[in-house]
Amino acid sequence: MKILVVNAGSSSLKYQLFDMETGEVLAKGLCERIGIDGKITHKRPGKEDYSKETELKDHKAAIELVLSLLTDPELGVVASADEIGAVGHRFAHGGEIRQSSILDDEKLAYLESIVEINPLHGPPAISGFKGCKAVMPDVVHVGVFDTSYYSSMEEKAFIYPLPYELYEKHKIRRYGFHGTSHRFVCAEACKLIGNKDAKIITCHLGNGSSITATVNGKAVDTSMGFTPNDGVPMGTRCGAIDPTVVPYIMKKEGLTPAEVEKLLNSKSGLLGVSGVSSDCRDIDAAAEAGNRRAALTNEILTHNIKKIIGSYVAEMNGVDALVFTAGIGENNKTLRQNVCRDMSYLGIKIDEEINMNGPRGEILEITAPGASVRTFVIPTNEEYMIALDTLALATK
Ligand code: AMP
C-alpha cells in the first residue's frame, strides 16, 4: 500500500509518500507560505527537485497541488490518486487520546475541543486534515499524536503538584511531546540491544528538545510538560524554570500574559542566554571565537541534559541504553561528548574517537569498551513511524 504522510503547520504543509512494501519514500516535499502567497518544493529520489511559486490560499489548495504533482505524468510517482491507500496526519497534541486513531467525527470534535490548550499547532493540523479529507474523501485518514506515547505514564509522573481541581477543570497536566520520534528511536535501540523490555533514555535534541524514559516499550517520564516549553533549554524556549519567575517578570517588566509567553517561547533558551542565535552552530562558532555567553549557553545546555538523564536513571533504577537524536543529537558531537563525560558512575561512557569521527546520518554506536550502558546516535524518522501506524489501522 502507498501511504501519504502529512504534517500541516500554520503556513506550511510537509508531505511524504511511502511505498510500504519496500519502505521507500517515493516523493516528498513542502508547501510554504500558505495563505500568504505560496510555494511548493517537490523532491523525488534520484531526480531533480521541482520548485514553483504559486498561490496557495489554504491547506486544501496545498493538498490539491500536492496530489496534482504526485500524479503528474512528468513529475509524478503514481498514475492516479487512487493508488494512495491511506493518509497519516501528524498531530503535535492529541490531549488524552491514547493511541494513533482513525480520524472520525468524534475524534475531530475532541481535537477541536482541545484547541485552547494547543493554540499554535491545533488549528493548522485540523485545517490540514480537513483539506485532505475534502480532496481525498474515500480513503482512511489516521491521526498520529506526539502526545499519545505518554499515555502510559502513571499519574505520579503527569499530575503537577498544583490544586488538583486545575487538572479536573482545565486538564493542566504533563502531556509530553515528540513522542513519535522517541517511540521510533527507542524501538530501534531495543532492536539493536536485542531487548524489547529494556530501560532506555532517548534525547531528542533539536530546535525543540525533550528527553524521555522508557521501560518495556512504555514511556514512564518525559521532560516536556503541559506545553513543549519544559525540561531542557531549547533554541528559543527556556524549558524548566522556577514558575514564580513568570509573574515576577510580568510585574517588573510590565508585560501582559501574551508578552511574557512570547519572551519564554521565542526570546529565551539558547538565543536568550547567548544573545547570538538559537542555532547551535552559530553558538559554537561564537564560543570558539571567545564569546563567554555563548560558551556559557553550551554549559547550561549540557548541565540540564545531564541532570535529566541522571534523574531518569534514578527513576528507572538503571538504564540499558542512551540514545541521541534530532538536529543537535545527531550532529553535535561535542555536545554528546560533554553530556556523556563524567557519567561513568552510571555506567555511561562513550568512545570519544568514534563519537567524533563516526559517520553521520546513520545509526552509530558510540559506547566505550567496557561501559555497561550502550550509547547510540539514531537518526529519527517520525514520518515513517506515522506511515507504519497508518498502515496498521488502514489494513485492520
Ligand atoms: P532540528 O530542530 O532537529 O532540525 O535541529 C535544529 C538544531 O540542530 C539547530 O540548533 C542546529 O544547530 C542543529 N544542527 C543541525 N545540523 C547540524 C550540524 N550539521 N552540526 C551541528 N548542529 C546541527
Short mmCIF file of C-alpha atoms and ligand atoms in Angstrom, two decimals:
data_model
loop_
_atom_site.label_atom_id
_atom_site.label_comp_id
_atom_site.label_asym_id
_atom_site.label_seq_id
_atom_site.Cartn_x
_atom_site.Cartn_y
_atom_site.Cartn_z
CA MET A 1 0.00 0.00 0.00
CA LYS A 2 1.11 3.57 -0.65
CA ILE A 3 0.65 5.96 2.25
CA LEU A 4 0.76 9.73 2.24
CA VAL A 5 2.05 11.36 5.44
CA VAL A 6 1.02 14.96 6.02
CA ASN A 7 2.37 17.39 8.60
CA ALA A 8 0.48 20.70 8.50
CA GLY A 9 1.82 23.83 10.19
CA SER A 10 0.23 27.27 10.32
CA SER A 11 1.51 28.33 6.89
CA SER A 12 3.20 25.14 5.73
CA LEU A 13 2.41 21.55 4.79
CA LYS A 14 5.09 18.85 4.58
CA TYR A 15 4.34 15.58 2.82
CA GLN A 16 5.96 12.21 2.13
CA LEU A 17 4.58 9.40 0.01
CA PHE A 18 5.74 5.94 1.16
CA ASP A 19 5.59 2.62 -0.61
CA MET A 20 5.03 0.43 2.43
CA GLU A 21 6.01 -2.76 0.60
CA THR A 22 9.58 -1.51 0.27
CA GLY A 23 9.61 1.23 2.94
CA GLU A 24 10.82 3.57 0.19
CA VAL A 25 9.97 7.27 0.07
CA LEU A 26 8.59 7.82 -3.45
CA ALA A 27 8.32 11.59 -3.15
CA LYS A 28 8.35 14.27 -0.51
CA GLY A 29 8.03 18.00 -0.34
CA LEU A 30 6.99 21.17 1.33
CA CYS A 31 4.27 23.76 0.67
CA GLU A 32 5.21 27.08 2.23
CA ARG A 33 3.62 30.49 2.75
CA ILE A 34 0.09 29.03 2.64
CA GLY A 35 -2.45 31.85 2.99
CA ILE A 36 0.24 34.46 2.20
CA ASP A 37 1.27 33.74 -1.39
CA GLY A 38 2.59 30.19 -1.83
CA LYS A 39 5.49 27.98 -2.88
CA ILE A 40 5.97 24.24 -3.33
CA THR A 41 9.17 22.20 -3.39
CA HIS A 42 8.73 18.63 -4.61
CA LYS A 43 11.51 16.02 -4.39
CA ARG A 44 11.91 12.53 -5.79
CA PRO A 45 14.92 10.31 -5.09
CA GLY A 46 17.46 10.41 -7.91
CA LYS A 47 15.58 13.14 -9.78
CA GLU A 48 15.99 16.89 -9.89
CA ASP A 49 13.96 18.86 -7.33
CA TYR A 50 10.98 20.80 -8.63
CA SER A 51 10.01 24.13 -7.15
CA LYS A 52 7.29 26.61 -8.06
CA GLU A 53 5.78 29.77 -6.62
CA THR A 54 2.01 29.66 -6.91
CA GLU A 55 -0.97 30.92 -4.94
CA LEU A 56 -1.95 28.61 -2.06
CA LYS A 57 -4.95 30.16 -0.39
CA ASP A 58 -5.41 27.44 2.24
CA HIS A 59 -4.37 23.90 3.21
CA LYS A 60 -6.96 22.41 0.84
CA ALA A 61 -5.37 24.25 -2.09
CA ALA A 62 -1.96 22.99 -0.92
CA ILE A 63 -3.04 19.33 -0.82
CA GLU A 64 -4.74 19.70 -4.23
CA LEU A 65 -1.42 20.89 -5.62
CA VAL A 66 0.47 18.06 -3.89
CA LEU A 67 -1.87 15.48 -5.43
CA SER A 68 -1.57 17.05 -8.86
CA LEU A 69 2.23 16.81 -8.62
CA LEU A 70 2.20 13.25 -7.26
CA THR A 71 0.08 12.18 -10.25
CA ASP A 72 1.67 14.43 -12.86
CA PRO A 73 2.86 12.47 -15.96
CA GLU A 74 6.33 14.02 -15.69
CA LEU A 75 6.86 14.96 -12.07
CA GLY A 76 4.60 12.37 -10.51
CA VAL A 77 5.28 9.00 -8.91
CA VAL A 78 1.82 7.38 -9.14
CA ALA A 79 -0.59 7.07 -12.07
CA SER A 80 -3.61 8.20 -10.08
CA ALA A 81 -4.54 9.33 -6.57
CA ASP A 82 -6.49 6.04 -6.22
CA GLU A 83 -3.11 4.34 -5.64
CA ILE A 84 -2.84 6.15 -2.29
CA GLY A 85 -4.40 3.79 0.22
CA ALA A 86 -4.44 5.99 3.32
CA VAL A 87 -3.28 9.31 4.74
CA GLY A 88 -1.47 9.71 8.07
CA HIS A 89 -1.66 13.10 9.76
CA ARG A 90 0.80 14.30 12.36
CA PHE A 91 -0.77 16.00 15.37
CA ALA A 92 1.59 17.54 17.92
CA HIS A 93 -1.16 17.38 20.55
CA GLY A 94 -3.77 14.70 20.96
CA GLY A 95 -4.76 15.66 24.51
CA GLU A 96 -5.69 12.44 26.28
CA ILE A 97 -6.08 10.32 23.11
CA ARG A 98 -4.13 7.21 24.00
CA GLN A 99 -3.09 5.91 20.59
CA SER A 100 -2.97 6.60 16.86
CA SER A 101 -6.58 6.55 15.63
CA ILE A 102 -8.77 6.77 12.57
CA LEU A 103 -9.93 10.39 12.35
CA ASP A 104 -13.72 10.08 12.56
CA ASP A 105 -16.19 12.82 13.57
CA GLU A 106 -15.83 12.01 17.26
CA LYS A 107 -12.02 12.29 17.21
CA LEU A 108 -12.22 15.50 15.21
CA ALA A 109 -14.69 17.00 17.70
CA TYR A 110 -12.32 16.07 20.55
CA LEU A 111 -9.31 17.63 18.77
CA GLU A 112 -11.34 20.79 18.19
CA SER A 113 -12.29 20.84 21.88
CA ILE A 114 -8.63 20.94 22.98
CA VAL A 115 -7.50 23.76 20.68
CA GLU A 116 -7.40 26.05 23.71
CA ILE A 117 -4.50 24.06 25.21
CA ASN A 118 -2.85 23.71 21.79
CA PRO A 119 -3.35 27.09 20.12
CA LEU A 120 -0.27 27.03 17.88
CA HIS A 121 -0.35 23.54 16.39
CA GLY A 122 -4.00 22.57 16.75
CA PRO A 123 -5.77 24.85 14.23
CA PRO A 124 -3.34 24.26 11.31
CA ALA A 125 -3.25 20.49 11.90
CA ILE A 126 -7.06 20.37 11.93
CA SER A 127 -7.33 22.54 8.83
CA GLY A 128 -4.68 20.38 7.09
CA PHE A 129 -6.73 17.28 7.90
CA LYS A 130 -10.00 18.86 6.74
CA GLY A 131 -8.35 19.99 3.50
CA CYS A 132 -7.05 16.46 2.82
CA LYS A 133 -10.34 14.84 3.73
CA ALA A 134 -12.18 17.15 1.31
CA VAL A 135 -9.78 16.27 -1.50
CA MET A 136 -9.48 12.55 -0.63
CA PRO A 137 -12.86 11.66 0.94
CA ASP A 138 -12.74 7.92 0.26
CA VAL A 139 -9.50 6.86 1.96
CA VAL A 140 -8.81 6.22 5.63
CA HIS A 141 -7.32 9.23 7.45
CA VAL A 142 -5.31 8.41 10.56
CA GLY A 143 -4.17 10.80 13.29
CA VAL A 144 -0.80 10.12 14.91
CA PHE A 145 -0.33 12.17 18.06
CA ASP A 146 3.03 13.17 19.56
CA THR A 147 1.43 13.05 22.99
CA SER A 148 -0.08 9.57 22.88
CA TYR A 149 3.27 7.84 23.56
CA TYR A 150 2.98 9.32 27.04
CA SER A 151 -0.43 7.88 27.81
CA SER A 152 1.43 5.06 29.59
CA MET A 153 2.84 7.46 32.20
CA GLU A 154 1.49 7.00 35.71
CA GLU A 155 -0.37 9.83 37.43
CA LYS A 156 2.61 10.45 39.69
CA ALA A 157 4.56 11.43 36.55
CA PHE A 158 1.92 13.56 34.87
CA ILE A 159 -0.07 15.30 37.62
CA TYR A 160 1.51 18.60 38.64
CA PRO A 161 1.63 19.44 42.34
CA LEU A 162 -0.94 22.21 41.84
CA PRO A 163 -4.51 22.25 43.24
CA TYR A 164 -5.94 19.01 41.81
CA GLU A 165 -9.09 20.82 40.59
CA LEU A 166 -6.95 22.58 37.96
CA TYR A 167 -6.33 19.21 36.34
CA GLU A 168 -10.00 18.32 36.56
CA LYS A 169 -11.24 21.71 35.34
CA HIS A 170 -8.63 22.69 32.77
CA LYS A 171 -6.71 19.46 32.04
CA ILE A 172 -3.47 21.03 33.22
CA ARG A 173 -1.04 18.10 33.35
CA ARG A 174 2.19 16.91 31.79
CA TYR A 175 1.39 15.69 28.27
CA GLY A 176 4.86 15.27 26.77
CA PHE A 177 5.71 15.90 23.10
CA HIS A 178 7.96 14.48 20.34
CA GLY A 179 6.51 11.07 21.28
CA THR A 180 6.56 9.74 17.72
CA SER A 181 10.29 10.44 17.47
CA HIS A 182 11.05 8.94 20.89
CA ARG A 183 8.93 5.88 20.07
CA PHE A 184 10.81 5.36 16.80
CA VAL A 185 14.37 5.69 18.13
CA CYS A 186 13.53 3.75 21.28
CA ALA A 187 12.22 0.82 19.21
CA GLU A 188 15.40 0.95 17.10
CA ALA A 189 17.55 0.90 20.25
CA CYS A 190 15.61 -2.08 21.64
CA LYS A 191 16.28 -3.92 18.37
CA LEU A 192 19.98 -3.02 18.49
CA ILE A 193 20.47 -4.32 22.02
CA GLY A 194 18.12 -7.26 21.48
CA ASN A 195 15.92 -6.48 24.46
CA LYS A 196 12.42 -5.10 23.98
CA ASP A 197 11.94 -4.75 27.74
CA ALA A 198 14.99 -2.52 28.18
CA LYS A 199 15.28 0.73 30.15
CA ILE A 200 16.03 3.40 27.56
CA ILE A 201 16.68 7.13 27.77
CA THR A 202 16.10 8.95 24.47
CA CYS A 203 17.37 12.50 23.98
CA HIS A 204 15.60 14.29 21.11
CA LEU A 205 17.74 17.42 20.91
CA GLY A 206 16.87 19.88 18.16
CA ASN A 207 15.42 23.33 17.98
CA GLY A 208 12.86 21.85 20.36
CA SER A 209 14.31 19.30 22.79
CA SER A 210 12.91 16.62 25.05
CA ILE A 211 14.22 13.63 26.96
CA THR A 212 12.11 10.54 27.58
CA ALA A 213 12.48 7.49 29.82
CA THR A 214 11.00 4.23 28.54
CA VAL A 215 10.73 0.83 30.22
CA ASN A 216 9.31 -2.26 28.45
CA GLY A 217 8.43 -0.09 25.42
CA LYS A 218 6.27 2.20 27.59
CA ALA A 219 7.15 5.81 28.38
CA VAL A 220 7.45 6.39 32.12
CA ASP A 221 8.54 10.02 32.11
CA THR A 222 9.42 12.90 29.83
CA SER A 223 10.84 16.37 30.15
CA MET A 224 8.22 18.32 28.18
CA GLY A 225 5.07 19.16 30.07
CA PHE A 226 1.71 20.91 29.62
CA THR A 227 3.35 22.57 26.62
CA PRO A 228 6.61 21.89 24.80
CA ASN A 229 8.23 24.60 26.95
CA ASP A 230 9.51 22.46 29.82
CA GLY A 231 12.65 20.49 30.60
CA VAL A 232 15.79 21.18 28.57
CA PRO A 233 16.60 24.74 27.39
CA MET A 234 15.81 24.93 23.65
CA GLY A 235 16.54 27.17 20.65
CA THR A 236 14.28 29.97 21.87
CA ARG A 237 12.33 28.31 24.72
CA CYS A 238 13.55 28.48 28.30
CA GLY A 239 12.50 24.98 29.38
CA ALA A 240 12.13 24.38 33.14
CA ILE A 241 12.46 27.44 35.36
CA ASP A 242 11.07 28.41 38.75
CA PRO A 243 7.40 29.21 37.90
CA THR A 244 7.40 32.18 40.26
CA VAL A 245 9.85 33.93 37.97
CA VAL A 246 7.00 34.40 35.47
CA PRO A 247 4.71 36.72 37.49
CA TYR A 248 7.83 38.50 38.79
CA ILE A 249 9.00 39.28 35.22
CA MET A 250 5.46 40.43 34.35
CA LYS A 251 5.45 42.82 37.29
CA LYS A 252 8.99 44.12 36.81
CA GLU A 253 8.85 44.47 33.01
CA GLY A 254 5.16 45.43 32.82
CA LEU A 255 4.33 42.54 30.48
CA THR A 256 0.94 41.08 29.59
CA PRO A 257 0.40 37.28 29.64
CA ALA A 258 0.85 37.20 25.83
CA GLU A 259 4.06 39.21 26.05
CA VAL A 260 5.60 37.07 28.77
CA GLU A 261 4.60 33.94 26.86
CA LYS A 262 6.45 35.32 23.84
CA LEU A 263 9.51 36.06 25.99
CA LEU A 264 9.53 32.49 27.37
CA ASN A 265 8.91 30.82 24.00
CA SER A 266 10.67 32.99 21.44
CA LYS A 267 13.33 35.04 23.21
CA SER A 268 14.76 32.65 25.79
CA GLY A 269 16.72 29.38 25.69
CA LEU A 270 19.94 29.28 23.67
CA LEU A 271 19.08 32.58 21.98
CA GLY A 272 18.24 34.32 25.23
CA VAL A 273 21.40 33.34 27.09
CA SER A 274 23.87 33.63 24.21
CA GLY A 275 22.38 36.74 22.63
CA VAL A 276 23.88 35.28 19.44
CA SER A 277 21.48 32.81 17.88
CA SER A 278 19.06 29.97 18.55
CA ASP A 279 21.18 27.72 16.33
CA CYS A 280 23.86 25.59 18.00
CA ARG A 281 26.24 26.01 15.06
CA ASP A 282 26.30 29.81 15.46
CA ILE A 283 26.72 29.45 19.23
CA ASP A 284 29.64 27.03 18.79
CA ALA A 285 31.32 29.42 16.35
CA ALA A 286 30.85 32.35 18.74
CA ALA A 287 32.14 30.30 21.70
CA GLU A 288 35.21 29.33 19.72
CA ALA A 289 35.80 32.99 18.91
CA GLY A 290 35.85 33.71 22.65
CA ASN A 291 32.25 34.80 23.32
CA ARG A 292 31.76 33.97 27.01
CA ARG A 293 27.98 33.93 26.96
CA ALA A 294 27.98 31.55 24.01
CA ALA A 295 30.28 29.20 25.95
CA LEU A 296 28.01 29.55 29.00
CA THR A 297 24.97 28.65 26.84
CA ASN A 298 26.58 25.33 25.93
CA GLU A 299 27.46 24.69 29.58
CA ILE A 300 23.86 25.35 30.66
CA LEU A 301 22.51 23.05 27.96
CA THR A 302 24.93 20.24 28.88
CA HIS A 303 24.24 20.67 32.61
CA ASN A 304 20.48 20.43 32.16
CA ILE A 305 20.63 17.40 29.84
CA LYS A 306 22.89 15.59 32.34
CA LYS A 307 20.55 16.39 35.22
CA ILE A 308 17.55 14.92 33.42
CA ILE A 309 19.44 11.79 32.34
CA GLY A 310 20.58 11.26 35.95
CA SER A 311 17.07 11.70 37.30
CA TYR A 312 15.72 9.11 34.85
CA VAL A 313 18.39 6.58 35.82
CA ALA A 314 17.28 7.05 39.43
CA GLU A 315 13.62 6.78 38.46
CA MET A 316 14.09 3.57 36.44
CA ASN A 317 16.70 2.08 38.80
CA GLY A 318 19.14 1.82 35.92
CA VAL A 319 19.42 2.29 32.19
CA ASP A 320 20.38 -0.10 29.38
CA ALA A 321 20.75 2.35 26.51
CA LEU A 322 21.10 6.07 25.94
CA VAL A 323 20.08 7.48 22.55
CA PHE A 324 20.79 10.82 20.89
CA THR A 325 18.61 12.01 18.01
CA ALA A 326 17.38 15.11 16.05
CA GLY A 327 19.44 18.04 14.71
CA ILE A 328 21.70 18.57 17.72
CA GLY A 329 21.66 14.98 18.99
CA GLU A 330 22.61 13.58 15.58
CA ASN A 331 25.16 16.23 14.60
CA ASN A 332 26.67 17.99 17.60
CA LYS A 333 29.44 15.61 18.61
CA THR A 334 30.97 17.98 21.14
CA LEU A 335 27.69 18.30 22.99
CA ARG A 336 27.33 14.49 23.09
CA GLN A 337 30.86 14.21 24.43
CA ASN A 338 30.26 16.81 27.13
CA VAL A 339 26.94 15.30 28.18
CA CYS A 340 28.42 11.80 28.49
CA ARG A 341 31.61 12.93 30.22
CA ASP A 342 31.86 12.08 33.93
CA MET A 343 28.92 9.72 33.90
CA SER A 344 30.92 6.52 34.33
CA TYR A 345 29.38 6.16 37.81
CA LEU A 346 26.11 5.45 35.96
CA GLY A 347 27.81 3.06 33.50
CA ILE A 348 27.69 5.64 30.69
CA LYS A 349 30.98 6.10 28.86
CA ILE A 350 31.45 6.82 25.18
CA ASP A 351 34.28 6.14 22.77
CA GLU A 352 35.35 9.70 22.02
CA GLU A 353 37.16 8.73 18.82
CA ILE A 354 34.07 7.02 17.33
CA ASN A 355 31.82 9.81 18.60
CA MET A 356 33.97 12.44 16.89
CA ASN A 357 34.78 10.63 13.66
CA GLY A 358 31.98 8.13 13.09
CA PRO A 359 29.69 8.54 10.06
CA ARG A 360 26.70 10.90 10.23
CA GLY A 361 23.19 10.25 9.01
CA GLU A 362 23.13 6.59 10.03
CA ILE A 363 22.92 4.57 13.23
CA LEU A 364 26.17 4.90 15.16
CA GLU A 365 27.08 3.10 18.38
CA ILE A 366 29.43 5.24 20.45
CA THR A 367 29.72 3.03 23.56
CA ALA A 368 33.21 2.85 25.06
CA PRO A 369 34.63 -0.66 25.60
CA GLY A 370 33.53 -1.98 28.98
CA ALA A 371 30.69 0.53 29.55
CA SER A 372 27.58 -1.14 30.91
CA VAL A 373 25.20 1.27 29.16
CA ARG A 374 25.06 1.18 25.34
CA THR A 375 25.03 4.66 23.78
CA PHE A 376 23.76 5.29 20.26
CA VAL A 377 23.15 8.05 17.77
CA ILE A 378 19.97 7.12 15.87
CA PRO A 379 18.54 9.34 13.12
CA THR A 380 14.87 9.89 13.86
CA ASN A 381 12.16 9.15 11.30
CA GLU A 382 8.81 10.35 12.59
CA GLU A 383 7.23 10.22 9.13
CA TYR A 384 7.95 6.51 8.73
CA MET A 385 6.51 5.83 12.19
CA ILE A 386 3.34 7.74 11.17
CA ALA A 387 3.18 5.70 7.95
CA LEU A 388 3.52 2.43 9.92
CA ASP A 389 0.69 3.37 12.31
CA THR A 390 -1.45 4.46 9.38
CA LEU A 391 -0.84 1.19 7.55
CA ALA A 392 -1.74 -0.82 10.65
CA LEU A 393 -5.06 1.00 11.10
CA ALA A 394 -5.93 1.12 7.39
CA THR A 395 -5.46 -2.63 6.98
CA LYS A 396 -7.06 -3.70 10.27
P1 AMP B 1 16.08 20.23 14.41
O1 AMP B 1 15.03 21.05 15.12
O2 AMP B 1 16.01 18.77 14.75
O3 AMP B 1 16.12 20.48 12.93
O4 AMP B 1 17.51 20.74 14.96
C1 AMP B 1 17.98 22.04 14.81
C2 AMP B 1 19.29 22.17 15.60
O5 AMP B 1 20.21 21.18 15.10
C3 AMP B 1 19.99 23.52 15.46
O6 AMP B 1 20.39 24.00 16.73
C4 AMP B 1 21.22 23.20 14.63
O7 AMP B 1 22.31 23.95 15.04
C5 AMP B 1 21.48 21.75 14.92
N1 AMP B 1 22.16 21.15 13.78
C6 AMP B 1 21.61 20.78 12.60
N2 AMP B 1 22.57 20.31 11.76
C7 AMP B 1 23.75 20.41 12.41
C8 AMP B 1 25.10 20.12 12.09
N3 AMP B 1 25.42 19.60 10.91
N4 AMP B 1 26.04 20.34 13.05
C9 AMP B 1 25.71 20.83 14.27
N5 AMP B 1 24.44 21.13 14.62
C10 AMP B 1 23.49 20.94 13.72
#
